[in-house]
Amino acid sequence: MDQFKFASGALTFTSVLGFSIAFGGTAADAACDDAGICTFEDGGSYHIRTPDTAEGETIPAVVFLHGFGSSGEGTLRMRGTVKALQDRGYAVIAPDGARRADGRRSWNFFPGWDGRDETAFLQSVVDDAKERFDVDPERVVLAGFSAGGFMVNYLACETPDMFAAYAPVAGGFWRPQPSECNGPIRLHHTHGWSDTVVPLEGRYLRNGTFQQGDIYAGLEVWRDALGCETHAPSRVWSEDKDHVRQWSCGDNSEIRFTLHPGGHAIPQGWADKMVDWFEYAQPSQ
């Protein structure tokens, strides 16, 4: 199985997906309108919804990356998920993926693709939200669905300390997957047993041009990165129709893998389950 060690710039081929945006924005560049849409001068934008909190208090946040072809506005249309997070006291930050040549938005997640530096863009988003909306950068979870979930995994692999935790839904790595990742991280991975868009075993795209990776193979990379002593999970249990496995490998080194019976979707109740996990037994400082 062909693999490479994850490193920014390790590959030099150009993406055929049509990304062409570079990003050099800073918090000072952003301008926000009354609808909660913040745009950077150098490209890129994000949407935000904040909870009802006492003035002067810093707030935790979930930065949620949309799936292929969607947008930050599309993320906010997930009203049940957004409301659940707001009710728990979290801001919901919904960045816009870069536009491709065909006009649709996605994320420049695969190493070596030509396009926007997503790590720099997302760091600027968090920095801006900190200054404008009192978001606590030490309590920000990076989550994402499908293509956004792939982006979550790759960013976590390269810069594990950028966010407090990572919560991909229906997204892992592509082939060739990283041979190793940096750590430690806290990872909350959710996937559908019946998912045919991003199957657990992976699949080929564009007539074999790309290959989605095996989710279980990706979890093995994460266990190695976190220094887990065994591949066997620390705990296995069921919650309603979900099957859950957890590896606890030390402070700030944890994987929770939830397999729900549905397909390519964010399952009902995901927001509360993810927040419960994030807030329970916070790692020691």
C-alpha positions as MATLAB code, in Angstrom:
seq = 'MDQFKFASGALTFTSVLGFSIAFGGTAADAACDDAGICTFEDGGSYHIRTPDTAEGETIPAVVFLHGFGSSGEGTLRMRGTVKALQDRGYAVIAPDGARRADGRRSWNFFPGWDGRDETAFLQSVVDDAKERFDVDPERVVLAGFSAGGFMVNYLACETPDMFAAYAPVAGGFWRPQPSECNGPIRLHHTHGWSDTVVPLEGRYLRNGTFQQGDIYAGLEVWRDALGCETHAPSRVWSEDKDHVRQWSCGDNSEIRFTLHPGGHAIPQGWADKMVDWFEYAQPSQ';
ca = [
       0.000    0.000    0.000;
       1.504    3.295   -1.114;
       1.836    5.813    1.697;
       3.621    9.048    2.445;
       4.517   10.854    5.623;
       2.211   13.859    6.020;
       4.046   17.120    5.503;
       2.868   20.368    3.983;
       4.309   20.786    0.536;
       5.584   17.210    0.395;
       3.881   16.691   -2.965;
       4.022   19.040   -5.910;
       1.274   17.923   -8.302;
      -1.516   20.365   -9.171;
      -5.090   19.603   -8.168;
      -7.474   18.776  -10.992;
     -10.347   20.001   -8.816;
      -9.838   23.606   -9.867;
      -8.762   25.387   -6.676;
      -7.001   28.633   -7.428;
      -7.319   30.811   -4.308;
      -4.462   31.728   -2.026;
      -5.143   33.187    1.390;
      -3.219   35.816    3.250;
      -5.942   37.398    5.343;
      -5.616   38.517    8.935;
      -8.165   39.415   11.578;
      -7.726   43.095   10.753;
      -8.808   42.435    7.165;
     -12.264   41.055    7.978;
     -15.490   43.021    7.781;
     -18.749   41.661    9.226;
     -22.296   42.630    8.284;
     -25.491   42.579   10.336;
     -26.298   39.065    9.134;
     -23.169   37.676   10.760;
     -21.216   37.198    7.543;
     -17.556   38.149    7.866;
     -15.406   38.602    4.766;
     -11.630   38.949    4.480;
     -10.009   41.368    2.032;
      -7.704   38.685    0.650;
     -10.449   36.116    0.090;
     -12.498   33.843    2.286;
     -15.510   34.369    4.497;
     -17.341   32.848    7.421;
     -20.793   32.966    8.994;
     -21.405   32.957   12.737;
     -24.222   32.438   15.195;
     -23.545   33.168   18.851;
     -25.353   31.925   21.970;
     -27.035   34.072   24.609;
     -24.280   34.693   27.133;
     -23.532   37.304   29.738;
     -21.700   40.322   28.355;
     -17.959   40.091   28.820;
     -17.855   36.298   28.998;
     -15.763   34.352   26.537;
     -17.579   31.557   24.742;
     -16.608   28.179   23.309;
     -17.244   27.505   19.643;
     -17.597   24.830   17.018;
     -16.045   25.659   13.659;
     -18.062   23.492   11.266;
     -16.793   22.807    7.735;
     -19.497   22.104    5.175;
     -19.549   19.267    2.659;
     -18.683   19.400   -1.038;
     -20.761   21.925   -2.963;
     -22.317   23.492    0.110;
     -21.376   26.705    1.956;
     -21.265   28.359    5.352;
     -24.828   29.489    4.750;
     -25.734   25.870    4.080;
     -24.219   24.894    7.417;
     -26.446   27.377    9.221;
     -29.481   25.833    7.537;
     -28.841   22.761    9.703;
     -31.098   24.458   12.212;
     -31.427   21.575   14.648;
     -27.665   21.154   14.943;
     -27.012   24.890   15.164;
     -29.685   25.420   17.822;
     -28.447   22.482   19.872;
     -24.941   23.955   19.944;
     -26.211   27.447   20.772;
     -28.368   26.025   23.563;
     -25.221   24.485   25.037;
     -23.543   27.912   25.019;
     -21.440   27.453   21.862;
     -20.962   29.806   18.956;
     -21.329   28.128   15.568;
     -18.735   29.343   13.073;
     -19.405   28.265    9.492;
     -16.559   29.106    7.082;
     -17.015   29.070    3.316;
     -14.887   26.645    1.345;
     -12.929   28.025   -1.608;
     -14.734   28.148   -4.947;
     -13.613   25.658   -7.573;
     -13.457   26.301  -11.293;
     -17.040   25.013  -11.626;
     -18.297   27.479   -9.004;
     -18.931   24.948   -6.259;
     -17.203   25.179   -2.895;
     -15.017   22.621   -1.174;
     -11.813   22.300    0.861;
      -8.205   22.103   -0.246;
      -7.400   19.206    2.065;
      -5.125   16.832    0.151;
      -1.359   17.481    0.477;
       0.130   19.038   -2.629;
      -3.078   20.382   -4.137;
      -2.691   23.872   -5.537;
      -4.924   26.370   -3.767;
      -5.810   28.102   -0.570;
      -3.811   27.514    2.572;
      -6.724   26.248    4.663;
      -4.729   26.163    7.887;
      -3.904   29.863    7.578;
      -7.487   30.673    6.588;
      -9.043   28.808    9.511;
      -6.543   30.313   11.942;
      -7.580   33.770   10.719;
     -11.228   32.829   11.186;
     -10.623   31.847   14.807;
      -8.473   34.924   15.454;
     -11.171   37.179   14.031;
     -13.959   35.483   16.004;
     -11.902   35.882   19.159;
     -11.577   39.647   18.641;
     -15.130   40.326   17.433;
     -17.283   37.794   19.261;
     -15.291   36.891   22.414;
     -14.695   33.312   21.275;
     -12.260   31.500   23.560;
      -9.596   30.022   21.223;
      -8.732   27.416   23.862;
     -12.259   25.968   23.634;
     -12.826   25.624   19.903;
     -13.712   22.306   18.270;
     -13.069   21.836   14.548;
     -15.862   19.728   13.067;
     -16.903   18.982    9.513;
     -19.095   16.826    7.301;
     -17.981   14.739    4.304;
     -15.381   16.866    2.425;
     -15.315   19.021    5.560;
     -14.648   15.870    7.581;
     -11.696   15.023    5.333;
     -10.388   18.550    5.913;
     -10.712   18.073    9.676;
      -8.613   14.912    9.579;
      -5.840   16.381    7.449;
      -5.576   19.570    9.484;
      -5.532   17.570   12.726;
      -2.804   15.353   11.271;
      -0.562   18.316   10.492;
      -1.393   20.765   13.311;
      -2.903   18.796   16.207;
      -2.616   21.638   18.708;
      -4.475   24.194   16.584;
      -7.885   23.234   18.018;
      -8.950   21.809   21.360;
     -10.593   18.812   19.675;
     -11.604   17.464   16.269;
     -14.969   16.022   15.265;
     -15.233   14.744   11.676;
     -18.503   13.274   10.419;
     -18.433   10.963    7.382;
     -14.860   11.830    6.419;
     -11.393   10.372    6.952;
      -8.297   10.265    4.717;
      -7.783    9.682    0.995;
      -5.262    7.284   -0.536;
      -2.363    7.403   -0.248;
      -3.185    8.148    3.365;
      -0.567    9.575    5.728;
       1.821    6.959    7.051;
       1.880    8.897   10.315;
       0.331   11.956   11.928;
       1.343   14.344   14.639;
      -0.300   14.147   18.047;
      -1.738   14.155   20.564;
      -5.342   15.045   19.768;
      -8.865   14.406   20.977;
     -10.837   12.940   18.063;
     -14.607   12.332   17.910;
     -15.309   10.489   14.645;
     -18.887    9.721   13.579;
     -19.772    7.575   10.568;
     -22.824    5.886    9.075;
     -22.959    2.113    8.705;
     -25.053    2.573    5.545;
     -22.983    5.409    4.037;
     -22.489    4.816    0.302;
     -21.030    8.264   -0.510;
     -18.069    7.800    1.840;
     -18.220    4.048    2.550;
     -16.365    2.717    5.551;
     -14.093    0.783    3.164;
     -13.547    3.780    0.866;
     -14.184    4.002   -2.887;
     -12.741    5.319   -6.149;
     -13.731    8.715   -7.569;
     -13.369   10.282  -11.026;
     -12.834    6.955  -12.800;
     -10.077    5.980  -10.424;
      -8.304    9.361  -10.294;
      -8.861    9.559   -6.538;
      -9.546    7.010   -3.850;
     -11.256    7.572   -0.538;
      -9.422    5.695    2.173;
     -10.595    2.986    4.521;
     -11.933    4.570    7.715;
     -10.554    1.774    9.879;
      -7.102    2.159    8.333;
      -7.247    5.861    9.177;
      -8.125    5.072   12.792;
      -5.013    2.885   12.941;
      -2.894    5.894   11.909;
      -4.509    7.908   14.693;
      -3.936    5.204   17.312;
      -0.258    5.173   16.395;
      -0.069    8.978   16.532;
      -1.638    9.018   19.985;
       0.704    6.340   21.276;
      -2.057    3.882   22.137;
      -0.521    0.768   23.662;
      -2.967   -1.553   21.930;
      -5.316   -1.497   18.962;
      -8.046   -2.909   21.166;
     -10.411   -0.170   22.390;
     -10.500    0.875   26.024;
     -14.306    0.733   26.008;
     -17.059   -0.604   23.759;
     -20.747    0.164   24.303;
     -24.052    1.000   22.638;
     -26.158    4.170   22.891;
     -29.629    3.616   21.462;
     -28.851    2.386   17.929;
     -25.251    3.674   17.911;
     -22.203    1.487   18.486;
     -19.319    3.291   20.177;
     -15.649    2.424   20.600;
     -13.173    4.514   22.557;
      -9.398    4.548   22.874;
      -8.062    6.505   25.883;
      -4.321    6.878   25.416;
      -3.323    9.578   27.923;
      -3.960   13.266   28.511;
      -5.376   14.924   25.411;
      -4.998   11.622   23.534;
      -8.381   10.102   22.896;
     -10.404    8.643   20.025;
     -14.137    8.075   20.128;
     -15.608    6.320   17.106;
     -19.395    6.256   16.775;
     -21.023    4.082   14.145;
     -24.661    5.031   13.573;
     -27.088    2.977   11.445;
     -27.828    5.729    8.903;
     -26.204    6.811    5.669;
     -24.274    9.882    4.537;
     -25.696   12.354    7.043;
     -25.174   14.018   10.378;
     -27.199   11.818   12.723;
     -29.854   13.260   14.977;
     -28.448   14.168   18.382;
     -24.863   14.456   17.133;
     -24.341   17.967   18.543;
     -25.264   17.083   22.121;
     -23.294   13.836   22.055;
     -20.219   15.602   20.718;
     -20.439   18.396   23.307;
     -20.977   15.879   26.125;
     -17.801   14.115   24.996;
     -15.831   17.348   24.656;
     -16.829   18.681   28.060;
     -16.459   15.433   29.997;
     -13.110   14.820   31.691;
     -11.317   17.720   30.060;
      -7.601   16.932   29.754;
      -5.355   18.200   32.512;
      -3.284   21.277   31.753;
];
